[in-house]
Amino acid sequence: MADQSSDAAELFLPAKISSDPPFSSGLVRPDLSWAARQLGLTPVTAERTWMDLTGVYVIAREYLEEAERARGRALDCAAWMDVLLAKYSCEQYLCALAALNHATTRDDLLQSYLQRFLIRLAPDAGLRLQAALAGSVDGQRRRFLARQIVLRAMRAVMLADRNAGVATPDAEISTALAPLGLETCAVLLIHLAADSLSSQRPPGEPLLGGTAQSLAMEMIANNLFNEAEDPGDLLARHRLLWTRYSDNIPTARQHPLEMLEEATGLTLNDITALGFAYNSGIMTHLPDAPVAMQAFTGIGIDHAVVERFLGRFAIEADDLAAQLRDCPLPWQMLPIQNRPLLRLGEHIVVLDERYLHERVTQGLFWLVHDHERDQYGERARLHWTQAYAEMVERRVKDQLRRLAPHVLGGGSSFFTEVDLARAFPGSKSADVGLDFGSSTVLVEVVSATVGVAAREHGDIAAFRRDTEKVVVKKARQLSQSALNLLADPQPASSPLGKVSAKEVFPVAVRGGHYPVNPITRRYLEEEWFTTEGLFAHPRIRDLALLDLEELEACEALNRHRHLTLPQILAGWQTSPYRDGSLRSHLVLTYGGQEIGRPQDIEDALHETTTMIAQRLGFSPTDDNSQPEGSQDESGEIA
């Protein structure tokens, strides 16, 4: 039976939404307050699990198909796309999509855009959309917009704009969609793009981690794509890596800061300040406000320096379209990841703020990596990867020293692979150990990351290779070191003294990315650890996989709540969230509570925000903006 509203042929209702010009008159002044916030966690209910942190986005047919059928029409998603793409220019759509992409990072903005969209839908279609969002399709709630599908809609816009006029749009659909404004059309494009990404799983598929391989790789890609880090932590951590932990590295061709400037023509401060400046425009964006900002106005940095920055981090529409043409797969985002700023003449649009955060922090490694490879060859590239790994390892060891318990009467509870090798010659040794008396923590540090083939192409063989490099090789060392420390009696030179370890927590800290979820944990356990007999001793706890931000969270919990590292790990591994990441456990356990930051991250963040204000020509917001004993504010090598 048709809905009561189905006799109304119009699927969209008239509504007036303001339509400002697409370009702003100047750069939005950066609001430094976001960078000064402590780590705030999203409030959640206690009974939620790792799966509750995953999301499903709504697709067009979930609310448009029945509404169209009630009007005597069949929904043709491709035809709708053709009509919509012809309505507005590529530049107009990209500005609108950039604004909607920003809304995916803030629930309040997302709700605002949802309400604005609902007032344009006929009542029956609006009810179906709300029902889909509430979980009527399969019991799982939907997100109104998601970052992945916004980026895929950007790709559709850019490619279709280059092929305009190839086909004649459907006249009936054109009439139905004629009165729609830019924002409504952009939302529809996103939902139609989402519809095109759905796929069927072939029957009888091999399993990975107890899940069909294609679905497992989809979850892995989703995990890697959506795992976000606090922007302030990223800025502070990478300033520390490049300034405090980069001196006198034997494998570096020259000082890493000099290598960065050679590779980019920019100093670390140039990159940090300009990245912040452009990011500030999208961070403060609200509906109906212009999203594009002027590239040079309001920035107290030499025009030539800004041009060099844009030449490295921005891209023009034609070039981006050419690169995206070769990216048909759902997770292929590398062109936008590499250059997250779109240049439209003298204006800049932040296509994706999370990629911008990453590009001017984590991405600095890759800028030097590619320069060393292209200019000096494979050997230089390898030396740089070793140098950066040393920077990360120095940072992690510094953190672990602070987490080591104090020993009354002198002595040290912190020991290294040198100490382990002395006690157990000829055996594999972990990088670091911490003796807490009732328990021992062993740590391996790895800088490798999951590569493009696995995260974007769903290449299972590549993921297996990445897993062995990022996790399994370190697991082998940790397992052997743990067995050595559990042996009774201990050798005279054992860092634990005469008494063997009571229990061992093996920990792998990674500087790159690896997805930690129930699928990957089961995969590691079944296909690697059990097969090789790793961590088989009853007094060896499960392997803890931490990233750099999670280790900082452990420091913060130790500093502000006096929790030891074994207490944090044990709490996580005995919780309902043990199969997810430590980050998930913290969100679900301390939801809504601030756990703070380590002191050195706070200091580096304060130093960074002060530098940004000075570099951009803004006055400091307080009289104590430059912390005592800070690094040279020029960011250059002393």
XYZ file of C-alpha atoms in Angstrom, residues 28-633:
606
model
C 40.230 32.822 8.895
C 42.405 33.720 11.875
C 43.521 30.468 13.517
C 41.870 29.641 16.819
C 44.694 28.117 18.857
C 42.349 26.846 21.557
C 41.768 23.434 19.949
C 45.468 22.664 20.216
C 45.550 23.532 23.907
C 42.780 21.122 24.861
C 43.634 18.075 26.867
C 42.672 14.684 25.517
C 38.869 14.588 25.855
C 37.089 11.295 25.260
C 33.586 10.851 23.874
C 30.988 9.809 26.478
C 29.686 6.285 25.872
C 27.603 3.770 27.780
C 29.429 1.131 29.788
C 28.012 -1.863 27.980
C 29.331 -0.963 24.534
C 31.905 -3.154 22.785
C 34.468 -2.733 20.021
C 31.815 -3.276 17.344
C 29.902 -0.289 18.683
C 32.814 1.903 17.633
C 32.384 0.872 14.006
C 29.867 2.633 11.797
C 27.672 2.000 8.777
C 26.698 4.832 6.467
C 23.309 5.320 4.846
C 23.035 4.753 1.072
C 20.615 6.346 -1.373
C 18.354 3.388 -2.065
C 17.635 2.885 1.648
C 15.343 5.890 1.583
C 14.851 6.835 -2.081
C 13.943 3.477 -3.654
C 10.568 3.000 -1.962
C 9.758 6.684 -2.220
C 10.335 6.594 -5.967
C 8.358 3.369 -6.330
C 5.416 5.000 -4.525
C 5.470 7.630 -7.255
C 5.444 5.070 -10.022
C 9.143 5.371 -10.837
C 12.141 3.083 -10.461
C 15.216 4.521 -8.809
C 18.068 4.739 -11.309
C 21.108 5.803 -9.267
C 23.353 6.278 -12.302
C 20.789 8.518 -13.999
C 20.394 10.565 -10.825
C 24.167 10.999 -10.677
C 24.246 12.217 -14.291
C 21.594 14.844 -13.617
C 23.148 16.019 -10.363
C 26.654 16.266 -11.796
C 25.389 18.517 -14.588
C 23.720 20.984 -12.194
C 26.784 22.623 -10.661
C 30.421 23.097 -11.556
C 33.242 20.962 -10.262
C 34.527 23.831 -8.109
C 31.120 24.471 -6.563
C 30.650 20.827 -5.698
C 34.150 20.474 -4.255
C 33.559 23.427 -1.929
C 30.240 21.971 -0.781
C 31.714 18.492 -0.319
C 34.662 19.880 1.659
C 32.194 21.510 4.059
C 30.243 18.260 4.402
C 33.470 16.334 4.920
C 34.285 18.623 7.822
C 30.867 17.848 9.294
C 31.773 14.147 9.481
C 34.217 15.065 12.278
C 31.588 16.787 14.446
C 28.280 15.279 15.514
C 26.672 18.684 16.094
C 27.403 19.792 12.533
C 26.295 16.444 11.144
C 22.961 16.777 12.936
C 22.555 20.313 11.586
C 23.129 19.177 7.991
C 20.732 16.262 8.514
C 17.941 18.598 9.600
C 18.620 20.909 6.665
C 18.395 17.939 4.300
C 15.222 16.555 5.873
C 13.288 19.757 5.272
C 13.886 19.293 1.551
C 12.563 15.711 1.464
C 8.896 14.810 1.051
C 7.525 13.395 4.348
C 7.541 9.751 3.239
C 11.155 9.896 2.035
C 12.195 11.775 5.155
C 10.624 9.144 7.411
C 12.411 6.388 5.518
C 15.742 8.203 5.884
C 15.222 8.647 9.612
C 14.207 4.996 9.972
C 17.335 3.873 8.116
C 19.497 6.078 10.320
C 17.824 4.533 13.386
C 18.667 0.994 12.242
C 15.504 -0.212 10.515
C 17.416 -1.852 7.650
C 19.348 -4.462 9.609
C 19.328 -3.314 13.224
C 22.493 -1.245 12.886
C 22.272 2.519 13.088
C 23.504 4.488 10.081
C 25.610 7.616 9.854
C 24.116 10.380 7.743
C 27.505 11.157 6.173
C 30.877 9.394 6.333
C 34.314 10.602 5.355
C 35.045 7.765 2.935
C 31.964 8.348 0.796
C 32.404 12.119 0.789
C 35.867 11.596 -0.711
C 34.458 9.140 -3.244
C 31.833 11.731 -4.185
C 34.670 14.214 -4.758
C 36.217 11.740 -7.167
C 32.913 11.300 -9.012
C 32.541 15.069 -9.325
C 36.034 15.593 -10.651
C 35.897 12.819 -13.223
C 32.374 13.534 -14.417
C 33.119 17.216 -14.853
C 35.819 16.300 -17.376
C 33.323 14.220 -19.355
C 30.414 16.670 -19.332
C 28.061 16.358 -22.263
C 28.783 12.721 -23.091
C 25.223 11.659 -22.239
C 21.885 13.491 -22.191
C 20.465 13.631 -18.637
C 17.048 12.067 -18.049
C 14.410 14.801 -18.550
C 12.019 13.572 -15.811
C 14.796 13.362 -13.236
C 16.118 16.746 -14.336
C 12.711 18.297 -13.706
C 12.428 16.637 -10.286
C 15.875 17.807 -9.182
C 15.807 21.228 -10.856
C 14.915 23.299 -7.764
C 17.531 21.747 -5.497
C 20.323 23.890 -4.100
C 24.009 23.038 -4.055
C 24.077 21.617 -0.520
C 21.147 19.253 -1.089
C 22.614 18.070 -4.384
C 25.967 17.433 -2.696
C 24.329 15.294 0.004
C 22.470 13.294 -2.641
C 25.706 12.761 -4.558
C 27.337 11.398 -1.405
C 24.493 8.947 -0.773
C 24.472 7.856 -4.410
C 28.248 7.368 -4.315
C 27.768 5.262 -1.178
C 25.202 3.136 -3.000
C 27.720 2.364 -5.739
C 30.259 1.057 -3.197
C 28.070 -1.752 -1.860
C 29.120 -5.236 -2.967
C 28.177 -8.893 -2.559
C 30.483 -11.365 -0.836
C 31.202 -14.473 -2.927
C 30.056 -17.727 -1.275
C 32.657 -20.107 0.083
C 35.309 -17.418 0.489
C 38.494 -18.326 2.412
C 38.628 -16.868 5.912
C 41.000 -14.366 7.452
C 40.719 -13.999 11.209
C 37.512 -16.044 11.206
C 35.883 -13.700 8.667
C 35.425 -13.896 4.903
C 38.586 -12.489 3.369
C 36.937 -9.693 1.400
C 34.967 -8.539 4.450
C 38.042 -8.835 6.662
C 40.057 -6.636 4.318
C 37.160 -4.173 4.179
C 37.186 -3.951 7.983
C 40.974 -3.594 8.009
C 40.856 -0.766 5.452
C 38.048 0.888 7.405
C 40.047 0.594 10.637
C 43.148 2.180 9.084
C 41.202 4.913 7.299
C 39.121 6.027 10.271
C 41.614 5.717 13.122
C 42.136 9.344 14.084
C 44.747 10.900 16.339
C 44.420 14.108 18.285
C 45.814 16.936 16.079
C 47.540 18.600 19.006
C 49.279 15.367 19.979
C 50.437 14.892 16.391
C 51.913 18.392 16.226
C 53.690 18.056 19.567
C 54.976 14.513 19.034
C 56.490 15.216 15.641
C 58.100 18.430 16.826
C 59.755 16.346 19.545
C 60.843 13.663 17.075
C 62.425 16.151 14.653
C 64.025 18.480 17.230
C 64.752 16.518 20.415
C 65.360 12.977 19.163
C 67.135 13.640 15.856
C 70.670 14.620 16.865
C 73.745 12.499 16.080
C 72.023 9.638 14.254
C 74.748 7.597 12.552
C 72.722 6.446 9.539
C 71.364 9.904 8.670
C 73.126 11.533 5.703
C 72.846 14.839 7.558
C 70.666 16.217 10.343
C 67.025 15.227 9.684
C 65.891 18.879 9.841
C 68.383 19.700 7.087
C 67.194 16.703 5.075
C 63.599 17.902 5.432
C 64.475 21.383 4.216
C 66.450 19.955 1.299
C 63.523 17.725 0.332
C 60.846 20.422 0.555
C 62.506 23.830 0.431
C 60.736 24.508 3.724
C 61.673 24.515 7.392
C 59.765 22.478 9.948
C 58.257 25.728 11.248
C 57.150 26.768 7.754
C 55.305 23.481 7.290
C 53.766 23.462 10.753
C 52.575 27.077 10.684
C 51.125 27.013 7.163
C 49.493 23.629 7.696
C 47.856 25.029 10.816
C 46.806 28.223 9.049
C 44.929 26.468 6.258
C 43.517 23.854 8.601
C 42.105 26.583 10.832
C 39.801 27.711 8.031
C 38.025 24.370 7.813
C 38.159 23.687 11.569
C 36.047 26.782 12.235
C 33.692 26.281 9.295
C 29.918 26.386 9.856
C 27.011 25.771 7.444
C 26.402 28.573 4.913
C 29.878 30.061 5.463
C 32.365 30.119 2.559
C 34.707 27.141 2.632
C 37.476 28.371 0.318
C 40.008 30.776 1.779
C 42.467 33.123 0.172
C 45.864 31.502 -0.061
C 48.018 34.505 0.928
C 45.873 37.107 2.700
C 46.422 37.408 6.428
C 49.534 35.213 6.595
C 52.698 36.904 7.847
C 54.962 34.596 5.849
C 56.863 35.493 2.700
C 54.862 34.911 -0.477
C 57.608 32.719 -1.977
C 57.577 30.433 1.094
C 53.799 30.072 0.850
C 54.146 29.210 -2.845
C 56.690 26.495 -2.025
C 54.350 25.098 0.610
C 51.436 25.013 -1.824
C 53.655 23.457 -4.460
C 54.294 20.579 -2.049
C 50.930 20.158 -0.299
C 48.297 21.548 -2.694
C 47.072 20.374 -6.084
C 45.030 21.911 -8.890
C 41.772 20.351 -9.997
C 42.967 19.044 -13.371
C 45.979 17.312 -11.837
C 43.912 15.785 -9.044
C 41.324 14.539 -11.512
C 44.036 12.889 -13.602
C 45.397 11.091 -10.534
C 41.972 10.069 -9.202
C 41.072 8.542 -12.561
C 43.470 5.709 -11.708
C 41.864 5.179 -8.273
C 38.614 3.258 -8.893
C 38.670 1.156 -5.710
C 36.634 2.238 -2.659
C 39.646 2.934 -0.414
C 42.004 4.460 -2.986
C 42.599 7.933 -1.542
C 46.347 8.380 -2.040
C 46.173 11.480 -4.318
C 44.136 13.365 -1.698
C 46.253 11.964 1.134
C 49.413 13.234 -0.561
C 47.968 16.668 -1.375
C 44.938 17.396 0.812
C 44.706 21.059 -0.276
C 42.921 22.000 -3.497
C 44.182 25.156 -5.165
C 41.627 27.202 -7.043
C 43.621 30.137 -8.355
C 44.389 32.307 -5.328
C 42.097 30.278 -3.070
C 42.593 27.101 -1.055
C 40.082 24.426 -0.079
C 40.945 21.830 2.560
C 39.567 18.670 0.990
C 40.271 16.522 4.033
C 41.474 17.934 7.343
C 42.580 14.585 8.775
C 44.858 13.993 5.808
C 46.196 17.525 6.249
C 46.987 16.826 9.931
C 48.819 13.661 8.945
C 50.640 15.119 5.945
C 52.322 17.913 7.927
C 53.275 15.572 10.798
C 53.552 11.837 10.030
C 53.896 12.562 6.317
C 57.178 14.415 6.767
C 58.934 11.047 6.914
C 57.665 10.193 3.424
C 58.710 13.531 1.951
C 62.305 12.864 2.984
C 61.992 9.175 2.091
C 60.990 9.898 -1.503
C 63.602 12.645 -1.900
C 66.413 10.394 -0.661
C 65.312 7.591 -2.984
C 64.935 9.807 -6.040
C 68.070 11.936 -5.535
C 70.528 9.601 -3.832
C 69.316 6.067 -4.539
C 68.085 3.013 -2.699
C 70.914 2.906 -0.194
C 70.186 6.481 0.935
C 66.495 5.660 1.235
C 67.302 2.685 3.450
C 69.609 4.766 5.611
C 66.823 7.315 6.102
C 64.311 4.668 7.187
C 66.875 3.437 9.711
C 67.484 6.976 10.935
C 63.785 7.656 11.410
C 63.352 4.340 13.203
C 66.118 5.456 15.571
C 64.254 8.738 16.214
C 61.089 6.822 17.102
C 62.964 4.320 19.273
C 64.689 7.107 21.206
C 61.325 8.704 21.855
C 59.724 5.453 23.047
C 62.666 4.587 25.312
C 62.448 8.027 26.891
C 58.769 7.429 27.650
C 59.432 3.974 29.070
C 62.132 5.322 31.395
C 59.529 7.654 32.858
C 57.103 4.746 33.262
C 59.677 2.532 35.009
C 59.172 2.252 38.787
C 61.644 3.936 41.125
C 63.882 1.562 43.036
C 64.436 2.351 46.700
C 68.084 2.462 47.623
C 69.284 2.919 44.045
C 69.480 0.560 41.121
C 67.355 0.564 38.007
C 64.129 -1.156 36.985
C 64.776 -0.186 33.352
C 66.926 -2.436 31.162
C 67.720 -2.720 27.460
C 68.523 -5.298 24.810
C 72.208 -4.884 25.698
C 71.459 -6.071 29.237
C 69.373 -8.962 27.930
C 72.023 -9.976 25.400
C 74.641 -10.009 28.148
C 72.496 -12.283 30.298
C 71.252 -14.498 27.457
C 73.951 -14.511 24.740
C 72.944 -15.855 21.345
C 69.237 -15.399 22.058
C 66.727 -12.904 20.640
C 66.353 -9.864 22.883
C 63.617 -7.262 23.306
C 64.472 -3.565 22.968
C 63.444 -2.569 26.493
C 62.350 -4.178 29.738
C 60.726 -2.739 32.871
C 60.832 -4.631 36.172
C 57.792 -3.911 38.336
C 58.564 -6.696 40.806
C 55.271 -8.530 40.588
C 55.393 -8.313 36.798
C 57.789 -7.510 33.971
C 57.052 -5.542 30.794
C 59.055 -6.272 27.646
C 58.837 -3.828 24.734
C 59.805 -3.977 21.076
C 59.686 -0.797 18.928
C 58.833 -0.933 15.226
C 58.449 1.904 12.710
C 57.074 -0.132 9.801
C 53.499 0.403 8.639
C 50.784 -1.291 6.590
C 51.416 -0.386 2.950
C 49.215 1.022 0.207
C 48.611 -2.380 -1.423
C 46.923 -3.724 1.696
C 45.053 -0.646 2.896
C 43.822 0.643 -0.482
C 43.784 -2.391 -2.801
C 42.700 -5.047 -0.302
C 45.729 -7.164 -1.250
C 45.666 -10.067 1.208
C 49.166 -11.273 0.357
C 50.513 -7.771 0.967
C 48.692 -7.612 4.307
C 50.247 -10.915 5.359
C 53.712 -9.585 4.481
C 53.047 -6.338 6.332
C 51.808 -8.278 9.360
C 54.984 -10.324 9.521
C 57.111 -7.167 9.250
C 55.130 -4.980 11.661
C 54.038 -7.540 14.278
C 55.293 -11.104 13.911
C 59.041 -10.422 13.756
C 58.747 -8.387 16.948
C 56.517 -11.036 18.529
C 59.215 -13.659 18.014
C 61.768 -11.526 19.841
C 59.357 -10.732 22.660
C 58.326 -14.361 23.110
C 61.925 -15.573 23.337
C 62.919 -12.777 25.736
C 59.909 -13.554 27.921
C 60.819 -17.249 28.108
C 64.368 -16.291 29.069
C 63.158 -14.147 31.969
C 60.774 -16.884 33.151
C 63.574 -19.453 33.381
C 64.534 -20.541 36.876
C 67.227 -20.021 37.946
C 68.209 -16.783 36.229
C 71.819 -16.247 35.132
C 73.964 -14.088 37.382
C 73.844 -11.194 34.922
C 70.043 -11.239 34.543
C 68.481 -7.756 34.802
C 65.932 -9.297 37.191
C 68.599 -10.568 39.582
C 68.302 -14.099 40.918
C 64.496 -14.303 40.829
C 62.715 -15.154 37.569
C 59.793 -13.073 36.318
C 56.428 -13.818 37.900
C 54.541 -12.785 34.751
C 55.517 -10.985 31.559
C 53.577 -8.417 29.527
C 54.931 -8.375 25.943
C 54.335 -5.038 24.196
C 55.014 -3.946 20.611
C 54.988 -0.159 20.133
C 54.654 0.910 16.510
C 55.475 4.224 14.922
C 53.384 3.373 11.857
C 49.879 2.012 11.350
C 48.519 -1.467 11.971
C 44.811 -2.250 12.511
C 44.012 -3.685 15.946
C 40.575 -5.287 16.067
C 39.026 -8.727 16.729
C 39.692 -9.849 13.149
C 43.411 -9.058 13.169
C 43.853 -10.388 16.702
C 42.306 -13.723 15.762
C 44.362 -13.809 12.571
C 47.584 -13.237 14.516
C 46.693 -15.838 17.113
C 45.547 -18.594 14.747
C 47.901 -18.177 11.810
C 51.079 -17.011 13.548
C 51.289 -17.256 17.333
C 49.710 -20.705 17.796
C 51.484 -22.143 14.746
C 54.884 -20.954 15.985
C 54.209 -21.543 19.682
C 54.669 -17.867 20.576
C 53.593 -16.643 24.030
C 52.596 -20.217 24.940
C 53.863 -20.057 28.532
C 50.988 -19.604 31.034
C 52.771 -16.659 32.706
C 53.120 -14.683 29.444
C 50.213 -12.308 28.910
C 48.704 -11.540 25.498
C 50.756 -9.373 23.160
C 49.781 -5.712 23.553
C 49.934 -3.697 20.330
C 50.264 0.041 21.015
C 50.807 3.054 18.814
C 52.647 6.196 19.903
C 49.518 8.039 21.021
C 48.391 5.063 23.104
C 51.774 4.931 24.838
C 51.359 8.635 25.583
C 47.951 7.825 27.048
C 49.647 5.305 29.338
C 52.012 8.063 30.442
C 49.098 10.396 31.068
C 47.278 7.774 33.149
C 50.454 7.197 35.137
C 50.984 10.924 35.638
C 47.440 11.927 36.543
C 45.912 8.720 37.957
C 49.058 6.949 39.189
C 48.308 3.791 37.210
C 51.306 1.608 36.365
C 51.836 0.196 32.906
C 51.023 -3.397 34.032
C 47.813 -2.140 35.676
C 46.720 -0.404 32.470
C 47.537 -3.435 30.309
C 45.899 -5.898 32.696
C 42.776 -3.747 32.916
C 42.542 -3.655 29.135
C 43.210 -7.373 28.636
C 40.617 -8.462 31.196
C 37.953 -6.032 29.969
C 35.144 -6.685 27.466
C 37.186 -4.557 25.021
C 40.339 -6.704 25.036
C 39.962 -7.637 21.357
C 40.038 -4.011 20.256
C 42.760 -1.410 20.536
C 43.867 0.226 23.766
C 42.367 3.440 22.348
C 38.955 1.740 22.159
C 39.336 0.518 25.740
C 40.166 4.028 26.946
C 37.232 5.563 25.085
C 34.838 2.977 26.449
C 36.290 2.975 29.967
C 37.058 6.655 30.571
C 34.406 8.098 28.270
C 33.809 11.782 28.942
C 36.778 12.068 31.327
C 39.982 13.893 30.510
C 43.058 11.775 31.038
C 45.482 14.545 30.123
C 48.813 14.465 28.330
C 52.417 13.679 29.240
C 54.388 16.719 30.378
C 56.730 16.774 27.377
C 53.776 16.686 24.971
C 52.138 19.579 26.822
C 55.370 21.570 26.691
C 55.983 20.812 23.006
C 52.398 21.739 22.148
C 52.697 25.041 23.999
C 55.941 25.729 22.181
C 54.384 24.822 18.840
C 51.310 27.020 19.214
C 53.485 29.936 20.304
C 55.698 29.469 17.262
C 52.647 29.281 14.988
C 51.273 32.569 16.305
C 54.630 34.299 15.882
C 55.347 32.771 12.464
C 51.943 33.796 11.106
C 52.305 37.312 12.498
C 49.740 37.049 15.300
C 50.280 38.361 18.798
C 50.582 35.759 21.554
C 47.346 35.242 23.473
C 49.037 35.459 26.886
C 52.189 36.781 28.521
C 53.653 33.326 29.052
C 53.361 31.983 25.521
C 57.034 31.017 25.280
C 57.782 28.264 27.821
C 61.011 28.496 29.778
C 63.772 26.346 28.377
C 62.046 25.747 25.012
C 63.717 24.822 21.754
C 65.137 27.524 19.512
C 61.992 29.179 18.152
